[in-house]
JSON list of C-alpha atoms in Angstrom, two decimals:
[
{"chain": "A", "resi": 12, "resn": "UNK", "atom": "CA", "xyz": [-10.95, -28.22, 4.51]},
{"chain": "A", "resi": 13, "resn": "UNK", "atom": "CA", "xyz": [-11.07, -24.98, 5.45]},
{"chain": "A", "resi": 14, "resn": "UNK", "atom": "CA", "xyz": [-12.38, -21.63, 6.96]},
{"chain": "A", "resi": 15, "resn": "UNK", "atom": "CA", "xyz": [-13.46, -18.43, 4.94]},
{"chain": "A", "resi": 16, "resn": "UNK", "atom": "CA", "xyz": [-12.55, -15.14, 6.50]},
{"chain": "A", "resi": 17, "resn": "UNK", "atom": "CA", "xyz": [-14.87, -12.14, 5.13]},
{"chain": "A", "resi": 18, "resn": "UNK", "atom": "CA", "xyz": [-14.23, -8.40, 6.27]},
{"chain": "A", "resi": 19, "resn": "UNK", "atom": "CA", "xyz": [-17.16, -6.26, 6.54]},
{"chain": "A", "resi": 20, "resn": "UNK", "atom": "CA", "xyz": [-15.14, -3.08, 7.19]},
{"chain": "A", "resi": 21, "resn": "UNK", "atom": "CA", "xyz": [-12.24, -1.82, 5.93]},
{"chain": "A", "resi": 22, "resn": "UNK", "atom": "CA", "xyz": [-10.09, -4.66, 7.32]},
{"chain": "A", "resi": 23, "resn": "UNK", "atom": "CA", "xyz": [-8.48, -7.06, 5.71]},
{"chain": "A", "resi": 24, "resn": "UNK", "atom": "CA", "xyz": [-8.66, -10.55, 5.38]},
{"chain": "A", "resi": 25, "resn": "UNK", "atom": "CA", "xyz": [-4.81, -11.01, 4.51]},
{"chain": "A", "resi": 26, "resn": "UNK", "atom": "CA", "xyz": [-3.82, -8.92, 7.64]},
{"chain": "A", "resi": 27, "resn": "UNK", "atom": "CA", "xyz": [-5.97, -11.31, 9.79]},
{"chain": "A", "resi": 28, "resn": "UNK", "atom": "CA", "xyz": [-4.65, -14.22, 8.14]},
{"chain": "A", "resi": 29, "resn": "UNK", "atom": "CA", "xyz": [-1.13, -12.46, 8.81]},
{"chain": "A", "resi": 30, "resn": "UNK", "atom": "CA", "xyz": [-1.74, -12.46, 12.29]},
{"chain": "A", "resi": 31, "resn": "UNK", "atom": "CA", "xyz": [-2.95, -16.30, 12.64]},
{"chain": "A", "resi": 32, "resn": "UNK", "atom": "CA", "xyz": [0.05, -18.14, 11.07]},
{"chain": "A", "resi": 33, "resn": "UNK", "atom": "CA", "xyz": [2.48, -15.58, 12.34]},
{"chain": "A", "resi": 34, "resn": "UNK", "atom": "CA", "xyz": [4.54, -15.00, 9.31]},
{"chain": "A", "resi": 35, "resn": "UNK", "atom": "CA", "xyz": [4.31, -13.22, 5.78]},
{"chain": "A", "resi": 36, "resn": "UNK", "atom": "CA", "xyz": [1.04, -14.11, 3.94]},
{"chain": "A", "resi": 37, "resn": "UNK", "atom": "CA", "xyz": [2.30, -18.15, 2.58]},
{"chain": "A", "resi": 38, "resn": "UNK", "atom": "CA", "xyz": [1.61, -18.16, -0.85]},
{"chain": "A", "resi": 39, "resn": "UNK", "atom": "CA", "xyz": [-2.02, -18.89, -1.84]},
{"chain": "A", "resi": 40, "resn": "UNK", "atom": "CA", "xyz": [-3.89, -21.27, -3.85]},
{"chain": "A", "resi": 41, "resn": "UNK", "atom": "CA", "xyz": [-6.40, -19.58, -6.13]},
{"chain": "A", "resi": 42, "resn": "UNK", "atom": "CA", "xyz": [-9.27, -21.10, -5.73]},
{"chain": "A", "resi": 43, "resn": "UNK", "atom": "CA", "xyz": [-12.08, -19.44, -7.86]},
{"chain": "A", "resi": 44, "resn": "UNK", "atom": "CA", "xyz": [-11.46, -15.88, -9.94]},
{"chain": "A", "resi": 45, "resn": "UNK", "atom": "CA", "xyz": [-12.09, -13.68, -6.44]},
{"chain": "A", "resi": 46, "resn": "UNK", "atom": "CA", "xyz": [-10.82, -16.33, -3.55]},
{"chain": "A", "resi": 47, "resn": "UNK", "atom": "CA", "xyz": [-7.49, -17.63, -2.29]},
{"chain": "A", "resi": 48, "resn": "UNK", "atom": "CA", "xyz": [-6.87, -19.91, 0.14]},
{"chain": "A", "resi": 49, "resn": "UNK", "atom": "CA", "xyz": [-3.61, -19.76, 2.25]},
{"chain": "A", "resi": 50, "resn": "UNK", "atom": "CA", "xyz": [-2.53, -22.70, 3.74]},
{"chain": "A", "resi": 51, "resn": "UNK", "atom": "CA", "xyz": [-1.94, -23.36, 7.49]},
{"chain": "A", "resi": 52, "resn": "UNK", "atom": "CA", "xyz": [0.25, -25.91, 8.39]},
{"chain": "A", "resi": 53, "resn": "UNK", "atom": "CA", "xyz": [-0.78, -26.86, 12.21]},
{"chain": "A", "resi": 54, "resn": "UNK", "atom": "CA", "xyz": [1.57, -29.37, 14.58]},
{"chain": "A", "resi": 55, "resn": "UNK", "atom": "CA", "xyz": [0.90, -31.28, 17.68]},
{"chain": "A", "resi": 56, "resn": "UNK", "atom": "CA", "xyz": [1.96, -33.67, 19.94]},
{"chain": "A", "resi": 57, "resn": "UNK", "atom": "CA", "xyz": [-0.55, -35.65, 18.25]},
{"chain": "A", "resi": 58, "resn": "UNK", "atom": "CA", "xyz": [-1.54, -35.49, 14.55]},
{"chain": "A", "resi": 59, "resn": "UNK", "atom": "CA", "xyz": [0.02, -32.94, 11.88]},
{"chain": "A", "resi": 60, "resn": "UNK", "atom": "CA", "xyz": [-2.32, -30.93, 9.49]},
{"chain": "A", "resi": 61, "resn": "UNK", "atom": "CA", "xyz": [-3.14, -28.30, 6.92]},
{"chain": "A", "resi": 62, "resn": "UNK", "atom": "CA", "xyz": [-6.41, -25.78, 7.07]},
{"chain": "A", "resi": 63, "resn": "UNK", "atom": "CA", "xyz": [-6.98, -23.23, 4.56]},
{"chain": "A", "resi": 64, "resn": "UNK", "atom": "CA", "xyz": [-7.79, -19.84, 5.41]},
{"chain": "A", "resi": 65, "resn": "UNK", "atom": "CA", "xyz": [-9.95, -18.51, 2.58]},
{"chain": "A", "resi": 66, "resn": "UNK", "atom": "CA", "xyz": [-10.29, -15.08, 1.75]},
{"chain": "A", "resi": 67, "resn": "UNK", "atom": "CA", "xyz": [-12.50, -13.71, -1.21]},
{"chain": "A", "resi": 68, "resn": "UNK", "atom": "CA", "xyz": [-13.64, -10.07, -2.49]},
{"chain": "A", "resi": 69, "resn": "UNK", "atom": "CA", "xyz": [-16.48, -11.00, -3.78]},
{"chain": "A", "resi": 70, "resn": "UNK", "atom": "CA", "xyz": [-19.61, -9.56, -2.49]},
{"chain": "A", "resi": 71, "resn": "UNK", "atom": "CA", "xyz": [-21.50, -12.09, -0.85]},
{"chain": "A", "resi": 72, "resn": "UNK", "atom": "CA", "xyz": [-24.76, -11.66, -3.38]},
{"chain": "A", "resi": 73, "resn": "UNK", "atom": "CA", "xyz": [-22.02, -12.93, -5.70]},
{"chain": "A", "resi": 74, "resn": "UNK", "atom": "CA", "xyz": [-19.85, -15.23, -3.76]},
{"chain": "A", "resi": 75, "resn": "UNK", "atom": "CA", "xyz": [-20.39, -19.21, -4.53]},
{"chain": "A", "resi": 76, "resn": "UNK", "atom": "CA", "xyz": [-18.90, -21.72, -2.10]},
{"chain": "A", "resi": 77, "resn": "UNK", "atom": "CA", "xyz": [-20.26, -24.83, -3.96]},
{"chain": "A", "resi": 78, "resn": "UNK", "atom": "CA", "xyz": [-16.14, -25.58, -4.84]},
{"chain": "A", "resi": 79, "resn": "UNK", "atom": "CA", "xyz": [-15.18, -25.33, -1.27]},
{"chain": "A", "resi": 80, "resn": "UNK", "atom": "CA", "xyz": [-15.04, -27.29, 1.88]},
{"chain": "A", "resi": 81, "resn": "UNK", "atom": "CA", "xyz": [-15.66, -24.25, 4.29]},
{"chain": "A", "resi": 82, "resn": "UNK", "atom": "CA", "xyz": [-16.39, -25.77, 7.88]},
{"chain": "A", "resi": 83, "resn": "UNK", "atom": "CA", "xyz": [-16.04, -21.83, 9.59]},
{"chain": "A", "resi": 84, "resn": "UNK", "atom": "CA", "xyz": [-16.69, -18.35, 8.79]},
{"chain": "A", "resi": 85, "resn": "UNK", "atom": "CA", "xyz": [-14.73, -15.64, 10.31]},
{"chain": "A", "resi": 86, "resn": "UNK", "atom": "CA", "xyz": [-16.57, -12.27, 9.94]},
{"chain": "A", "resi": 87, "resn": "UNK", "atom": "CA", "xyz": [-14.48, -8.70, 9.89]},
{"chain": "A", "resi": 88, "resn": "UNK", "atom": "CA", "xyz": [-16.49, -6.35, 11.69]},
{"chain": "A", "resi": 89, "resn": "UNK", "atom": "CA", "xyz": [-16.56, -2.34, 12.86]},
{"chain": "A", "resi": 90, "resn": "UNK", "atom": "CA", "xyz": [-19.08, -2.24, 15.72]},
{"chain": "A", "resi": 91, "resn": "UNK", "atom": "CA", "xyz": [-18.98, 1.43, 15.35]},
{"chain": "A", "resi": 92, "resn": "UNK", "atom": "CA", "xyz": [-21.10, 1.20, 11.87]},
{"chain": "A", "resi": 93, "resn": "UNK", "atom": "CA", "xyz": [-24.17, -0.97, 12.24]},
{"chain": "A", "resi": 94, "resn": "UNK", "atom": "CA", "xyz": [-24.56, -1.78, 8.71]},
{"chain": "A", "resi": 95, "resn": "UNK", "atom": "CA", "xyz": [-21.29, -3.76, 9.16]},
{"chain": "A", "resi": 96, "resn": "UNK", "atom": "CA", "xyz": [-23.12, -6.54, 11.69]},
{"chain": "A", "resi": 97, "resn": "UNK", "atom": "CA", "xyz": [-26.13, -6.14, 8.65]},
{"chain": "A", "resi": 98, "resn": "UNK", "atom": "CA", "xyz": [-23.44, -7.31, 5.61]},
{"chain": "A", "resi": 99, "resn": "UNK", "atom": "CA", "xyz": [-22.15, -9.79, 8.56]},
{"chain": "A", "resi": 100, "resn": "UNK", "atom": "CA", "xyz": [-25.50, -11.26, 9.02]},
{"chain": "A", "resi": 101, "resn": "UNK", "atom": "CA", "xyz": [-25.60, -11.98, 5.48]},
{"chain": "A", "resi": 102, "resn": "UNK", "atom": "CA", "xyz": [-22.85, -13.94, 5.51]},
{"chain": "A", "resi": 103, "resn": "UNK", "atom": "CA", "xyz": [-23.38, -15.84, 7.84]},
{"chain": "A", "resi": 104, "resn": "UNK", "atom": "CA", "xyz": [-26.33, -16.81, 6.15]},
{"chain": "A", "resi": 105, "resn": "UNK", "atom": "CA", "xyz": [-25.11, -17.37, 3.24]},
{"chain": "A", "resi": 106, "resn": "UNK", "atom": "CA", "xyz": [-22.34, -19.69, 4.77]},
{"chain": "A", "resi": 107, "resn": "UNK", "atom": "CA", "xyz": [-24.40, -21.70, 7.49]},
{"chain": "A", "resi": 108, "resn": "UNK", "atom": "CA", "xyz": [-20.89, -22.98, 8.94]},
{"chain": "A", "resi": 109, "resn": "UNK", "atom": "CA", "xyz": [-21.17, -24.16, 12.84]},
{"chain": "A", "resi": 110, "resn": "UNK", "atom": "CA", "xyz": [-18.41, -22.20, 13.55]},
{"chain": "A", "resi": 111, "resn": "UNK", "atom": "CA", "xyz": [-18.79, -18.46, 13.03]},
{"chain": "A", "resi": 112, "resn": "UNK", "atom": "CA", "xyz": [-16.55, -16.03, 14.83]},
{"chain": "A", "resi": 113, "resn": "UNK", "atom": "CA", "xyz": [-17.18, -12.14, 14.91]},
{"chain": "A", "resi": 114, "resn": "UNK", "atom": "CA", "xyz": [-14.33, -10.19, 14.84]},
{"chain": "A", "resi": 115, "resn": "UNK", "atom": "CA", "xyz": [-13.10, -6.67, 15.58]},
{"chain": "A", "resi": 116, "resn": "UNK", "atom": "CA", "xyz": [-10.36, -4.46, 17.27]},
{"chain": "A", "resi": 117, "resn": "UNK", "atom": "CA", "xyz": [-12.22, -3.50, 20.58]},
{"chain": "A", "resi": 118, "resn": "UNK", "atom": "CA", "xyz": [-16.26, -3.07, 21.08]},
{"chain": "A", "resi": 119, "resn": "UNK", "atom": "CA", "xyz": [-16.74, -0.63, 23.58]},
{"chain": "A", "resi": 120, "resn": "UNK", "atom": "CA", "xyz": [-18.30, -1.12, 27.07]},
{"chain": "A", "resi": 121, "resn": "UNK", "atom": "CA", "xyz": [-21.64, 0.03, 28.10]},
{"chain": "A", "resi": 122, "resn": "UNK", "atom": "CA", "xyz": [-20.16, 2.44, 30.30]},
{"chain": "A", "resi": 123, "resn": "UNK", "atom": "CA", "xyz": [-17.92, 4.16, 27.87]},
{"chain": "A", "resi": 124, "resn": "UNK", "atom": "CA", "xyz": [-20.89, 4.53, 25.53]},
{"chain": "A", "resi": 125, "resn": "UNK", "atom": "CA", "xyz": [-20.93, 8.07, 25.96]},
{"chain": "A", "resi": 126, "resn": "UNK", "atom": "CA", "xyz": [-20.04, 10.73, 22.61]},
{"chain": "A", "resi": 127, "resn": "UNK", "atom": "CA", "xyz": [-17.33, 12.10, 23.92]},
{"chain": "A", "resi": 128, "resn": "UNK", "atom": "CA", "xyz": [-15.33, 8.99, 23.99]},
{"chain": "A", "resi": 129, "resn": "UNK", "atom": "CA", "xyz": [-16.97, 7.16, 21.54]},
{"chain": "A", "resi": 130, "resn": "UNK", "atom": "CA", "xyz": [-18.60, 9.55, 18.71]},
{"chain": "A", "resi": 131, "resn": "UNK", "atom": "CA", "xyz": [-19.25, 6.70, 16.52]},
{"chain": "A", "resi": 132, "resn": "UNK", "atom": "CA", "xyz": [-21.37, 5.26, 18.78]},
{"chain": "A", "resi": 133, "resn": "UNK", "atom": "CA", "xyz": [-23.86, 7.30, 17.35]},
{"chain": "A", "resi": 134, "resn": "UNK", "atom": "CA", "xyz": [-24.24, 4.96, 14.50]},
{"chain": "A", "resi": 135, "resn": "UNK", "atom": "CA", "xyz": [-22.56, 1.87, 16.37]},
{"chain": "A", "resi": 136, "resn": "UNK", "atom": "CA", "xyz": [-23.15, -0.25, 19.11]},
{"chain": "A", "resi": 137, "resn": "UNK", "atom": "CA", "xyz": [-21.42, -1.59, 22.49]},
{"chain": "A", "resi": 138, "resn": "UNK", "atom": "CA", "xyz": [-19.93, -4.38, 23.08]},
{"chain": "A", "resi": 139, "resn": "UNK", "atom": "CA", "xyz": [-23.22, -5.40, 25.22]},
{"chain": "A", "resi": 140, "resn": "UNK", "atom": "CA", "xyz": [-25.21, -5.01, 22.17]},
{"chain": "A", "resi": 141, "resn": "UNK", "atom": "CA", "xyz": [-22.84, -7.20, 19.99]},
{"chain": "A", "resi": 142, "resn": "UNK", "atom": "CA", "xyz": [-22.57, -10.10, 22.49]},
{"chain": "A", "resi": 143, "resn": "UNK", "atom": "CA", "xyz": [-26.61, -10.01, 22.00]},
{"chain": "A", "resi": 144, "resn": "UNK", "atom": "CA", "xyz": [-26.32, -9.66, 18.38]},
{"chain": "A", "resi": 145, "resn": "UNK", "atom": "CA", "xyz": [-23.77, -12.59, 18.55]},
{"chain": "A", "resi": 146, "resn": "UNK", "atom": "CA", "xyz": [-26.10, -14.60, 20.85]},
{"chain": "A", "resi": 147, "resn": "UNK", "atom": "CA", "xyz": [-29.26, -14.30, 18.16]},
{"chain": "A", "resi": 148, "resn": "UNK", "atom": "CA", "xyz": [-26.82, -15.09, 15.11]},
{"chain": "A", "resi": 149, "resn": "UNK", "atom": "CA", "xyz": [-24.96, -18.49, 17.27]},
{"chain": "A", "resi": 150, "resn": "UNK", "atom": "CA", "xyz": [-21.22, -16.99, 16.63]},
{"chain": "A", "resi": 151, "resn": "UNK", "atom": "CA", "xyz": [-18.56, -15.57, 19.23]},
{"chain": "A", "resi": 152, "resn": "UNK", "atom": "CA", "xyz": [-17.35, -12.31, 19.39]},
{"chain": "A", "resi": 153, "resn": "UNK", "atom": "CA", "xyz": [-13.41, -12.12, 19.25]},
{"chain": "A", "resi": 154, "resn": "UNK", "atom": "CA", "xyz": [-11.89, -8.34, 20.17]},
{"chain": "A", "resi": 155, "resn": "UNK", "atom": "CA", "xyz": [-8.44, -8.39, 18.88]},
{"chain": "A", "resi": 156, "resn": "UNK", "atom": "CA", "xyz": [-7.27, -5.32, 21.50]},
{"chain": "A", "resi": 157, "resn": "UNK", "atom": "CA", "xyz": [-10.44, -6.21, 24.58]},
{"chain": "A", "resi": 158, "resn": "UNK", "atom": "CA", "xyz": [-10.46, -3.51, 26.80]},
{"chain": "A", "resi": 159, "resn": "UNK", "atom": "CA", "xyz": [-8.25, -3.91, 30.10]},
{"chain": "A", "resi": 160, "resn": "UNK", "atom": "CA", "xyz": [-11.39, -4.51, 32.45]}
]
């Protein structure tokens, strides 16, 4: 069992993956030609288990999930380039998981949206805009560095 992480920017997978066990990358499992699956050994008061974090660079035209047991999709995201939320919708189509978390550094507020600040936001969008984006798709948006407010 297991959860696919995707990165629709120029994040990576692995670093996210990094940053969930809190250790080195564990040493994968290669589970088709273009996806690994790093194990993550979880213990609690009350049961002990393993989940694999997947990762995969295949596109996702190309990307077949028929050999895995993938119960949540975590999607890698810019919200300063719009056509990153377009490859995210994708996936999450192609996945249909029930859990489906959005993920990026920080989205910024309405009220920074100005050029100065934010040039990208030229081709981006705010965090308002991604919660609504998040809202039509039924996945969470997750900002690794939120905003102090």
């Amino acid at each position: 069992d297991g959860c696919l992480i995707v990165s629709c920017c120029e994040d990576s997978p692995e670093e996210l993956i990094k940053e969930i066990v809190h250790s080195e990358l564990p040493e994968p499992a290669q589970v088709a030609d273009d996806t690994k699956a790093f194990p993550w050994p979880i213990e609690t008061k009350y049961y002990t288990a393993t989940i694999y974090l997947h990762s995969t660079s295949a596109p996702v035209s190309r990307y077949d999930d028929s050999a895995e047991n993938i119960h949540g999709l975590i999607v890698l995201f810019d919200p300063g380039q719009k056509e990153s939320l377009d490859l995210a919708a994708k996936w999450i189509e192609k996945c249909s998981c029930e859990v489906v978390l959005l993920v990026c550094g920080r989205c910024p507020a309405d009220n920074e949206a100005d050029a100065a600040r934010w040039p990208y936001l030229l081709t981006g969008m705010s965090r308002q805009q991604v919660l609504e984006w998040c809202i039509d798709r039924g996945c969470e948006l997750i900002e690794t560095r939120p905003s102090e407010d």
